[in-house]
Amino acid sequence: MKTNDEKIDRRLLAGREYRGSSRIDGPLVYMRNTHPIGYGELVEIVAPDGSRRSGQVLDTSDEVVCVQVFEGTTGLTLPKTGMHFLGHPLTLSVSESMLGRVMNGLGKSRDGSPIAQGQFDRDVNGSPINPTARIYPRDFIQTGISVIDGMTTLIQGQKLPIFSGNGMSHNQLAAQIAKQAKVRGGDSDFAIVFAAMGVKYDVARFFIDSFEESGVIDNVALFLSLADDPSIERTITPRTALTLAEYLAFDLGKQVLVIMTDMTNYCESLREISTLRGEIPSRKGYPGYLYSNLAELYERSGKVRGSKGSITQLPILSMPNDDISHPIPDLTGYITEGQIVFDRGLHSRDLYPPINPLPSLSRLMKDGIGEGMTREDHPHLSNQLFASYSHVQDVRNLASVIGEEELTSIDKQYLKFGQFFENNFISQDFDEDRSIEDTLNIAWQALGYLPSEELQRLSEDEIDEYWQEMED
Amino acid sequence: MPTRIIGHVKRVNGPVITVCDITDAEMLELVRIGEQQLIGEVVKLFDGEATIQVYEDATGVKPGDNVYGSAMPLCVELGPGIIGSIYDGIQRPLEKLEEASGTFIARGLTFDGIDHKKLWHFVPSVKLGDSVSGGSVIAEVQESETIVHKILIEPTVGDGVITKIADEGDYNVDEIVATVSQEKSKDINVSMVQKWPIRNPRPVKKRLPFHAPLVTGLRVIDTLFPIAKGGTVAIPGGFGTGKTMTQHAIAQWCDADIIVYIGCGERGNEMTDVLREFPQLVDPKTGKSLMERTILIANTSNMPVSAREASIYTGITIAEYYRDMGYAVAIMADSTSRWAEALRELSGRMEEMPAEEGFPAYLATRIAEFYERAGLMETLCDKEGSVSVIGAVSPPGGDFSEPVTMHTKRFVRCFWGLDRSLASARHYPAISWTESYSEYLQDVKSWWNERSDDKWQSNRKEIMELLQKEERLQQIVKLVGADALPDSQNFILEVCSLFKNAFLQQNAFDKIDRYSIVEKQTKMLSCILTYWHKGLEAIEKGVPLVKLRRLRVVQDVAKIKFSISNDDVQEIDKLELKLERSIEKLGGIYED
């Protein structure tokens, strides 16, 4: 509890400007001989040319305070850098009027006109959601993309990242999901929060264009910290974006979809700061707290009691060198509720979306599909598709050794199934919006290439009702 | 609120705070920092300074803030009212936190671990003049529908006699219900609540040799890689291989009396899932709701990292307390890697010299200390109680050669390695039969043989050998195709594939399949082996494999897991007989 005196005190202290930093190192500025500064406090930095930047306290002691400057340290000098310590952590003034606007990573306007002051100032670091206050997410979101709806179903309130690689069509997929996603029979009070970290201008442009085209741009808040912006700003961008998302979802009751791209750039920036501070690195030079740090972002999703809103996260990350065991995708996979994995092989065959269903997974799928939610055959059907398509891979490996001619007849049927499955089920057009029934029916067509005895994961009733042998 | 100032904040670096002007801080003392009253623990003392790890977000803490001592280490409160609770890593009830601060957890809140106002119906089981000592049972309280809570004298108390005992009636946990008089020291007043420091194991009389398995209802575990009651097991697996699903399944169906489920640095929604699902599920042993025997500790990944480090100890201390009453307790720790990472993070912040991959050098010691708290024990009150630990490990990149998996393997005796390719084919539980092992086979051998006409050990051996052979044959198939193999070898592939699909694979969402009783497991295995023996005989007589495979009854065997429930397992015997006859009939046609 702060007393009134202390509040006044704090305000006076915030007016005090310290000049002359002792060390500037990358984005970090060190200041000696200050009054006691709180950990995580917001700092206003006055550059020699009079411009103002913001920063945050990373380490505080009675001797020296370490501040990271979000806008970068270019142009700062040791003697002429001024600092105000504001006595509170970095906050975002949240308001609904941020929808339809383009902002920088700190939530300041990028398009020239000012942003209306919101009603609440929220700490961008947020607080952990109490697990007992959560509602277990189970509302099926139809994305209109077969391989997602059918095999890695997206659920409202889920965090489902896209593991992609450089040059693959993850942006198209995210845009398509943003455009087509709907809860069947649900209300449509939705909003999209888009956070770009270190991506190129064209990528941001692509998203803006596609939001404009589909007419949702007025419901989108964009936080852009592009490739040429200071790398340090990227570490705060997703936090700002999620702070707004929490307000929209849990205060205003909207269904919020948060797209964050590219998480790899975010982690790189964290590594940069960590290295500069001389911290002990863990794998590949990333800081030991990368897991906790990512979790602080990803866990800010879900549904809570007492609000009809939800936050669904769709983070995009490019796997360095397509390596899924790289620390970034690896730690992400341990936190998120599944993953959508892109495959270079499918991509080079020009299939869109190039999603490999086998390593992809949706952990929340089990409770969101089936009778009353999608269709009663969905759980067993998706299980069967996984099993059969996984066997296709074995058969292909075998065929590459002994040749297709030498395969048993049943294995040849598997090859046909695989072919049909990839070309008709996985692959679809960028603007093709399939209903869940269409998706499941195409899956049954694919299974028609296999004899019914092979369909061990399906019940006899289901086979009787839906299965039909396919003619070549 | 503690008022004893033990020092002032000197430096704040995330969850690690350096404190100077130290007066009389104790090692591992529980402290409160600043006016926000954040909870912390002293982890290092040197030269008038102390290092404190903070259990809450340290934003706003500044140099010069007071640090208050509580003169005791981090403890848990033990007494009736624990069952059915959901706690954070330092035993604060999450429901109370929600009442106090809403959806998001605020900082600096303190709550008792158990409700001190609630009245419990106390039934004394000793009378005046009875001699007692630390760990003796003096009364019973019906804690939940299925659990009788035994009121124990604190283990540190020496021998004495009961000089006062409350009558049967309703009391809250603070009221004095008994007095123990000792010859040489003061009288000791006993209430229904006691405190125990989480980092110290609770004492027992002695360790006992293992004799019974912890039956989990999962066939691949019980039949192939059993764990003993009081044993330790590690479940390593990359993300998406089903660690959490396996842990959930064991927590739901295993035959322990009490389950402590520790969600350590994992997803918030998973804990919500347990909270939502467990009250609705029925314990096959008692017919009551599963929540009546479950305690949850949820320190999700976004909650403070120090409390994650503590959550494992909080959980095992509660487990030991129930063990001391004579219960079989099973702990699910999901995941111990997150706990190890919390150690690493804190160690890094304290600028300690790192060992492998940035983990502190004492990682192995800490892992060993934790797993050693498991065991089958003779308790101080002469009962048999056990704590079994089922620890998930999340190796980065699914690589089992990383430090946490390697060190864990040194201290556990059972290993259920999860396999990514099985998980990709949605073969769950994705427990690899080539990488996993159990050192408890000898301990539980006689228990199993008693329940399977002395066949379990030999059947298990036979099917394991078949799986080994299949592994080798698969190598050949990869080179030349299955057609090149003779029918007798192809039949091995066929039987193994049946075994994998019909036995090892288990659907956690199917009402019949999710849990198999011991009898069903032994009968199913015997049925599959009959197919192997009889089928091989038939093939030797010249029956083509295709004919054998097309037998209707073989399809029925493949579906036993879904079609025959635990209540009518004798149906499996009938099916086995039918299988035998059909194959013999088929063989008859081809003979001569």
Short mmCIF file of N, CA, C and O in Angstrom, two decimals, chain B residues 287-377:
data_model
loop_
_atom_site.label_atom_id
_atom_site.label_comp_id
_atom_site.label_asym_id
_atom_site.label_seq_id
_atom_site.Cartn_x
_atom_site.Cartn_y
_atom_site.Cartn_z
N GLY B 287 -15.60 -45.78 -6.60
CA GLY B 287 -16.87 -45.36 -7.15
C GLY B 287 -17.21 -43.91 -6.87
O GLY B 287 -18.31 -43.45 -7.14
N LYS B 288 -16.27 -43.19 -6.29
CA LYS B 288 -16.51 -41.78 -5.98
C LYS B 288 -15.73 -40.90 -6.96
O LYS B 288 -14.90 -41.39 -7.72
N SER B 289 -16.00 -39.60 -6.89
CA SER B 289 -15.31 -38.68 -7.80
C SER B 289 -13.80 -38.70 -7.56
O SER B 289 -13.33 -38.84 -6.44
N LEU B 290 -13.06 -38.58 -8.66
CA LEU B 290 -11.60 -38.62 -8.56
C LEU B 290 -11.03 -37.46 -7.74
O LEU B 290 -9.95 -37.56 -7.18
N MET B 291 -11.76 -36.36 -7.71
CA MET B 291 -11.26 -35.20 -6.99
C MET B 291 -11.17 -35.49 -5.50
O MET B 291 -10.44 -34.83 -4.77
N GLU B 292 -11.90 -36.53 -5.05
CA GLU B 292 -11.91 -36.89 -3.63
C GLU B 292 -10.58 -37.49 -3.19
O GLU B 292 -10.40 -37.82 -2.01
N ARG B 293 -9.70 -37.73 -4.15
CA ARG B 293 -8.40 -38.27 -3.74
C ARG B 293 -7.25 -37.48 -4.35
O ARG B 293 -6.12 -37.93 -4.35
N THR B 294 -7.55 -36.32 -4.93
CA THR B 294 -6.53 -35.61 -5.70
C THR B 294 -6.19 -34.27 -5.07
O THR B 294 -7.05 -33.57 -4.55
N ILE B 295 -4.91 -33.93 -5.14
CA ILE B 295 -4.44 -32.61 -4.74
C ILE B 295 -3.68 -32.04 -5.93
O ILE B 295 -2.84 -32.72 -6.51
N LEU B 296 -4.01 -30.82 -6.31
CA LEU B 296 -3.35 -30.23 -7.46
C LEU B 296 -2.43 -29.10 -7.03
O LEU B 296 -2.80 -28.30 -6.17
N ILE B 297 -1.27 -29.07 -7.65
CA ILE B 297 -0.37 -27.93 -7.44
C ILE B 297 -0.08 -27.36 -8.81
O ILE B 297 0.47 -28.04 -9.67
N ALA B 298 -0.53 -26.14 -9.02
CA ALA B 298 -0.41 -25.56 -10.35
C ALA B 298 0.49 -24.35 -10.29
O ALA B 298 0.16 -23.34 -9.70
N ASN B 299 1.65 -24.49 -10.86
CA ASN B 299 2.49 -23.32 -11.03
C ASN B 299 2.79 -23.24 -12.52
O ASN B 299 3.76 -23.80 -12.99
N THR B 300 1.91 -22.59 -13.24
CA THR B 300 2.01 -22.62 -14.70
C THR B 300 3.24 -21.85 -15.16
O THR B 300 3.87 -21.14 -14.39
N SER B 301 3.54 -21.97 -16.44
CA SER B 301 4.80 -21.46 -16.97
C SER B 301 4.93 -19.96 -16.84
O SER B 301 6.03 -19.43 -16.84
N ASN B 302 3.80 -19.24 -16.75
CA ASN B 302 3.92 -17.79 -16.67
C ASN B 302 3.90 -17.29 -15.23
O ASN B 302 3.97 -16.11 -14.99
N MET B 303 3.77 -18.21 -14.29
CA MET B 303 3.83 -17.79 -12.90
C MET B 303 5.30 -17.73 -12.48
O MET B 303 6.15 -18.30 -13.13
N PRO B 304 5.62 -17.03 -11.39
CA PRO B 304 7.03 -16.74 -11.10
C PRO B 304 7.90 -17.99 -11.00
O PRO B 304 7.48 -19.03 -10.51
N VAL B 305 9.11 -17.83 -11.50
CA VAL B 305 9.99 -18.97 -11.69
C VAL B 305 10.48 -19.56 -10.35
O VAL B 305 10.67 -20.77 -10.25
N SER B 306 10.62 -18.76 -9.32
CA SER B 306 11.10 -19.32 -8.05
C SER B 306 10.06 -20.23 -7.43
O SER B 306 10.39 -21.26 -6.86
N ALA B 307 8.80 -19.83 -7.58
CA ALA B 307 7.74 -20.66 -7.01
C ALA B 307 7.65 -21.98 -7.77
O ALA B 307 7.23 -23.00 -7.22
N ARG B 308 8.09 -21.96 -9.03
CA ARG B 308 8.12 -23.19 -9.80
C ARG B 308 9.16 -24.14 -9.19
O ARG B 308 8.94 -25.33 -9.08
N GLU B 309 10.27 -23.55 -8.78
CA GLU B 309 11.32 -24.36 -8.17
C GLU B 309 10.79 -25.00 -6.89
O GLU B 309 11.05 -26.15 -6.60
N ALA B 310 10.00 -24.23 -6.13
CA ALA B 310 9.50 -24.72 -4.84
C ALA B 310 8.36 -25.73 -5.00
O ALA B 310 8.14 -26.57 -4.14
N SER B 311 7.63 -25.66 -6.13
CA SER B 311 6.38 -26.44 -6.24
C SER B 311 6.62 -27.94 -6.10
O SER B 311 5.81 -28.66 -5.51
N ILE B 312 7.75 -28.41 -6.63
CA ILE B 312 8.08 -29.83 -6.56
C ILE B 312 8.19 -30.28 -5.10
O ILE B 312 7.70 -31.34 -4.70
N TYR B 313 8.84 -29.44 -4.28
CA TYR B 313 9.03 -29.79 -2.87
C TYR B 313 7.72 -29.69 -2.10
O TYR B 313 7.45 -30.50 -1.22
N THR B 314 6.93 -28.68 -2.42
CA THR B 314 5.63 -28.55 -1.77
C THR B 314 4.82 -29.83 -2.00
O THR B 314 4.25 -30.40 -1.08
N GLY B 315 4.85 -30.28 -3.26
CA GLY B 315 4.08 -31.48 -3.62
C GLY B 315 4.55 -32.70 -2.88
O GLY B 315 3.75 -33.46 -2.33
N ILE B 316 5.85 -32.90 -2.84
CA ILE B 316 6.33 -34.17 -2.26
C ILE B 316 6.18 -34.15 -0.74
O ILE B 316 5.97 -35.19 -0.12
N THR B 317 6.21 -32.97 -0.13
CA THR B 317 6.02 -32.91 1.32
C THR B 317 4.58 -33.29 1.67
O THR B 317 4.34 -34.05 2.62
N ILE B 318 3.64 -32.78 0.89
CA ILE B 318 2.24 -33.16 1.12
C ILE B 318 2.07 -34.66 0.93
O ILE B 318 1.41 -35.35 1.72
N ALA B 319 2.74 -35.20 -0.10
CA ALA B 319 2.65 -36.64 -0.36
C ALA B 319 3.20 -37.43 0.83
O ALA B 319 2.59 -38.41 1.26
N GLU B 320 4.31 -36.99 1.36
CA GLU B 320 4.91 -37.70 2.49
C GLU B 320 3.99 -37.69 3.71
O GLU B 320 3.92 -38.66 4.46
N TYR B 321 3.29 -36.58 3.89
CA TYR B 321 2.37 -36.46 5.02
C TYR B 321 1.29 -37.54 4.94
O TYR B 321 0.98 -38.21 5.92
N TYR B 322 0.72 -37.71 3.75
CA TYR B 322 -0.31 -38.75 3.61
C TYR B 322 0.28 -40.15 3.67
O TYR B 322 -0.35 -41.08 4.16
N ARG B 323 1.51 -40.29 3.18
CA ARG B 323 2.18 -41.59 3.32
C ARG B 323 2.31 -41.95 4.78
O ARG B 323 2.11 -43.11 5.17
N ASP B 324 2.61 -40.95 5.62
CA ASP B 324 2.80 -41.21 7.04
C ASP B 324 1.53 -41.74 7.70
O ASP B 324 1.58 -42.31 8.78
N MET B 325 0.38 -41.52 7.06
CA MET B 325 -0.86 -42.09 7.60
C MET B 325 -1.07 -43.52 7.11
O MET B 325 -2.03 -44.16 7.49
N GLY B 326 -0.18 -43.97 6.22
CA GLY B 326 -0.31 -45.33 5.73
C GLY B 326 -0.95 -45.44 4.36
O GLY B 326 -1.43 -46.50 3.98
N TYR B 327 -0.96 -44.35 3.61
CA TYR B 327 -1.56 -44.41 2.30
C TYR B 327 -0.52 -44.63 1.21
O TYR B 327 0.66 -44.31 1.39
N ALA B 328 -0.98 -45.15 0.09
CA ALA B 328 -0.13 -45.23 -1.10
C ALA B 328 -0.38 -43.95 -1.90
O ALA B 328 -1.49 -43.72 -2.35
N VAL B 329 0.63 -43.15 -2.04
CA VAL B 329 0.49 -41.86 -2.71
C VAL B 329 1.29 -41.91 -4.01
O VAL B 329 2.38 -42.47 -4.05
N ALA B 330 0.72 -41.34 -5.06
CA ALA B 330 1.47 -41.24 -6.31
C ALA B 330 1.58 -39.76 -6.69
O ALA B 330 0.61 -39.03 -6.62
N ILE B 331 2.80 -39.36 -7.06
CA ILE B 331 3.02 -37.97 -7.47
C ILE B 331 3.24 -37.93 -8.96
O ILE B 331 4.04 -38.69 -9.50
N MET B 332 2.53 -37.06 -9.64
CA MET B 332 2.85 -36.78 -11.03
C MET B 332 3.56 -35.44 -11.05
O MET B 332 2.99 -34.43 -10.61
N ALA B 333 4.77 -35.40 -11.52
CA ALA B 333 5.49 -34.13 -11.61
C ALA B 333 5.65 -33.79 -13.09
O ALA B 333 6.38 -34.45 -13.81
N ASP B 334 4.92 -32.80 -13.52
CA ASP B 334 4.90 -32.45 -14.95
C ASP B 334 5.27 -30.98 -15.08
O ASP B 334 4.46 -30.13 -14.79
N SER B 335 6.46 -30.62 -15.40
CA SER B 335 7.53 -31.48 -15.80
C SER B 335 8.78 -31.13 -15.01
O SER B 335 9.01 -29.97 -14.71
N THR B 336 9.58 -32.14 -14.70
CA THR B 336 10.78 -31.88 -13.89
C THR B 336 11.80 -31.06 -14.67
O THR B 336 12.66 -30.43 -14.07
N SER B 337 11.72 -31.06 -15.99
CA SER B 337 12.64 -30.22 -16.77
C SER B 337 12.41 -28.75 -16.48
O SER B 337 13.35 -27.96 -16.43
N ARG B 338 11.16 -28.38 -16.32
CA ARG B 338 10.86 -26.97 -16.03
C ARG B 338 11.40 -26.58 -14.68
O ARG B 338 11.81 -25.46 -14.46
N TRP B 339 11.38 -27.53 -13.77
CA TRP B 339 11.94 -27.30 -12.45
C TRP B 339 13.46 -27.12 -12.58
O TRP B 339 14.04 -26.20 -12.02
N ALA B 340 14.09 -28.00 -13.36
CA ALA B 340 15.54 -27.89 -13.57
C ALA B 340 15.88 -26.57 -14.25
O ALA B 340 16.88 -25.93 -13.93
N GLU B 341 15.02 -26.15 -15.18
CA GLU B 341 15.28 -24.88 -15.85
C GLU B 341 15.13 -23.71 -14.89
O GLU B 341 15.83 -22.71 -15.01
N ALA B 342 14.20 -23.84 -13.96
CA ALA B 342 14.06 -22.80 -12.94
C ALA B 342 15.34 -22.71 -12.13
O ALA B 342 15.84 -21.63 -11.83
N LEU B 343 15.91 -23.88 -11.79
CA LEU B 343 17.19 -23.90 -11.08
C LEU B 343 18.25 -23.18 -11.89
O LEU B 343 19.03 -22.39 -11.38
N ARG B 344 18.25 -23.47 -13.21
CA ARG B 344 19.25 -22.87 -14.07
C ARG B 344 19.09 -21.36 -14.14
O ARG B 344 20.06 -20.61 -14.06
N GLU B 345 17.84 -20.94 -14.26
CA GLU B 345 17.59 -19.50 -14.38
C GLU B 345 18.05 -18.78 -13.11
O GLU B 345 18.73 -17.76 -13.17
N LEU B 346 17.69 -19.34 -11.96
CA LEU B 346 18.07 -18.70 -10.70
C LEU B 346 19.58 -18.73 -10.52
O LEU B 346 20.19 -17.76 -10.09
N SER B 347 20.18 -19.87 -10.88
CA SER B 347 21.62 -20.00 -10.74
C SER B 347 22.32 -18.97 -11.63
O SER B 347 23.29 -18.33 -11.22
N GLY B 348 21.82 -18.79 -12.85
CA GLY B 348 22.39 -17.80 -13.76
C GLY B 348 22.31 -16.40 -13.20
O GLY B 348 23.25 -15.63 -13.25
N ARG B 349 21.15 -16.09 -12.61
CA ARG B 349 20.97 -14.76 -12.05
C ARG B 349 21.89 -14.53 -10.85
O ARG B 349 22.24 -13.42 -10.53
N MET B 350 22.24 -15.63 -10.17
CA MET B 350 23.14 -15.49 -9.03
C MET B 350 24.59 -15.51 -9.49
O MET B 350 25.50 -15.51 -8.68
N GLU B 351 24.78 -15.58 -10.79
CA GLU B 351 26.11 -15.57 -11.40
C GLU B 351 26.99 -16.70 -10.90
O GLU B 351 28.17 -16.53 -10.66
N GLU B 352 26.37 -17.88 -10.74
CA GLU B 352 27.16 -19.05 -10.37
C GLU B 352 27.83 -19.62 -11.61
O GLU B 352 27.34 -19.45 -12.73
N MET B 353 28.91 -20.34 -11.41
CA MET B 353 29.60 -20.96 -12.53
C MET B 353 28.77 -22.11 -13.08
O MET B 353 28.37 -23.00 -12.35
N PRO B 354 28.44 -22.10 -14.35
CA PRO B 354 27.58 -23.16 -14.88
C PRO B 354 28.35 -24.43 -15.21
O PRO B 354 29.55 -24.38 -15.48
N ALA B 355 27.64 -25.56 -15.21
CA ALA B 355 28.21 -26.81 -15.71
C ALA B 355 27.61 -27.05 -17.10
O ALA B 355 27.51 -26.12 -17.87
N GLU B 356 27.15 -28.25 -17.38
CA GLU B 356 26.62 -28.55 -18.71
C GLU B 356 25.44 -27.67 -19.11
O GLU B 356 24.52 -27.50 -18.33
N GLU B 357 25.45 -27.18 -20.31
CA GLU B 357 24.36 -26.41 -20.92
C GLU B 357 23.80 -25.34 -19.98
O GLU B 357 22.61 -25.07 -19.99
N GLY B 358 24.66 -24.75 -19.18
CA GLY B 358 24.22 -23.67 -18.32
C GLY B 358 23.55 -24.13 -17.03
O GLY B 358 23.22 -23.31 -16.18
N PHE B 359 23.31 -25.43 -16.88
CA PHE B 359 22.71 -25.92 -15.64
C PHE B 359 23.74 -25.83 -14.51
O PHE B 359 24.93 -26.01 -14.76
N PRO B 360 23.28 -25.59 -13.28
CA PRO B 360 24.25 -25.53 -12.19
C PRO B 360 24.86 -26.91 -11.92
O PRO B 360 24.25 -27.93 -12.25
N ALA B 361 26.03 -26.91 -11.30
CA ALA B 361 26.73 -28.17 -11.06
C ALA B 361 25.97 -29.05 -10.08
O ALA B 361 26.14 -30.27 -10.08
N TYR B 362 25.11 -28.44 -9.24
CA TYR B 362 24.39 -29.24 -8.24
C TYR B 362 23.09 -29.83 -8.78
O TYR B 362 22.30 -30.37 -8.03
N LEU B 363 22.88 -29.75 -10.09
CA LEU B 363 21.64 -30.28 -10.67
C LEU B 363 21.44 -31.75 -10.31
O LEU B 363 20.37 -32.15 -9.85
N ALA B 364 22.49 -32.55 -10.52
CA ALA B 364 22.36 -33.99 -10.27
C ALA B 364 22.01 -34.27 -8.81
O ALA B 364 21.16 -35.11 -8.52
N THR B 365 22.64 -33.54 -7.89
CA THR B 365 22.35 -33.73 -6.47
C THR B 365 20.90 -33.44 -6.17
O THR B 365 20.23 -34.18 -5.46
N ARG B 366 20.40 -32.33 -6.73
CA ARG B 366 19.01 -31.95 -6.46
C ARG B 366 18.04 -33.00 -7.01
O ARG B 366 17.07 -33.35 -6.37
N ILE B 367 18.33 -33.49 -8.22
CA ILE B 367 17.45 -34.51 -8.81
C ILE B 367 17.45 -35.75 -7.93
O ILE B 367 16.41 -36.32 -7.60
N ALA B 368 18.65 -36.16 -7.50
CA ALA B 368 18.76 -37.35 -6.67
C ALA B 368 17.99 -37.17 -5.36
O ALA B 368 17.23 -38.04 -4.94
N GLU B 369 18.17 -36.01 -4.73
CA GLU B 369 17.48 -35.75 -3.46
C GLU B 369 15.96 -35.87 -3.62
O GLU B 369 15.28 -36.44 -2.79
N PHE B 370 15.49 -35.34 -4.73
CA PHE B 370 14.04 -35.38 -4.96
C PHE B 370 13.55 -36.81 -5.12
O PHE B 370 12.62 -37.24 -4.44
N TYR B 371 14.18 -37.58 -6.00
CA TYR B 371 13.68 -38.93 -6.25
C TYR B 371 13.88 -39.85 -5.04
O TYR B 371 13.15 -40.81 -4.86
N GLU B 372 14.87 -39.55 -4.22
CA GLU B 372 15.08 -40.39 -3.04
C GLU B 372 13.99 -40.22 -2.01
O GLU B 372 13.86 -41.01 -1.08
N ARG B 373 13.18 -39.18 -2.13
CA ARG B 373 12.08 -39.03 -1.18
C ARG B 373 10.93 -39.98 -1.49
O ARG B 373 9.98 -40.08 -0.74
N ALA B 374 11.03 -40.67 -2.62
CA ALA B 374 10.03 -41.70 -2.92
C ALA B 374 10.41 -42.97 -2.19
O ALA B 374 11.52 -43.11 -1.70
N GLY B 375 9.50 -43.93 -2.11
CA GLY B 375 9.84 -45.22 -1.53
C GLY B 375 8.67 -45.88 -0.84
O GLY B 375 7.64 -45.24 -0.60
N LEU B 376 8.84 -47.16 -0.58
CA LEU B 376 7.85 -47.90 0.21
C LEU B 376 8.40 -47.92 1.63
O LEU B 376 9.51 -48.40 1.85
N MET B 377 7.66 -47.37 2.56
CA MET B 377 8.21 -47.15 3.90
C MET B 377 7.37 -47.80 4.99
O MET B 377 6.16 -47.94 4.84
#
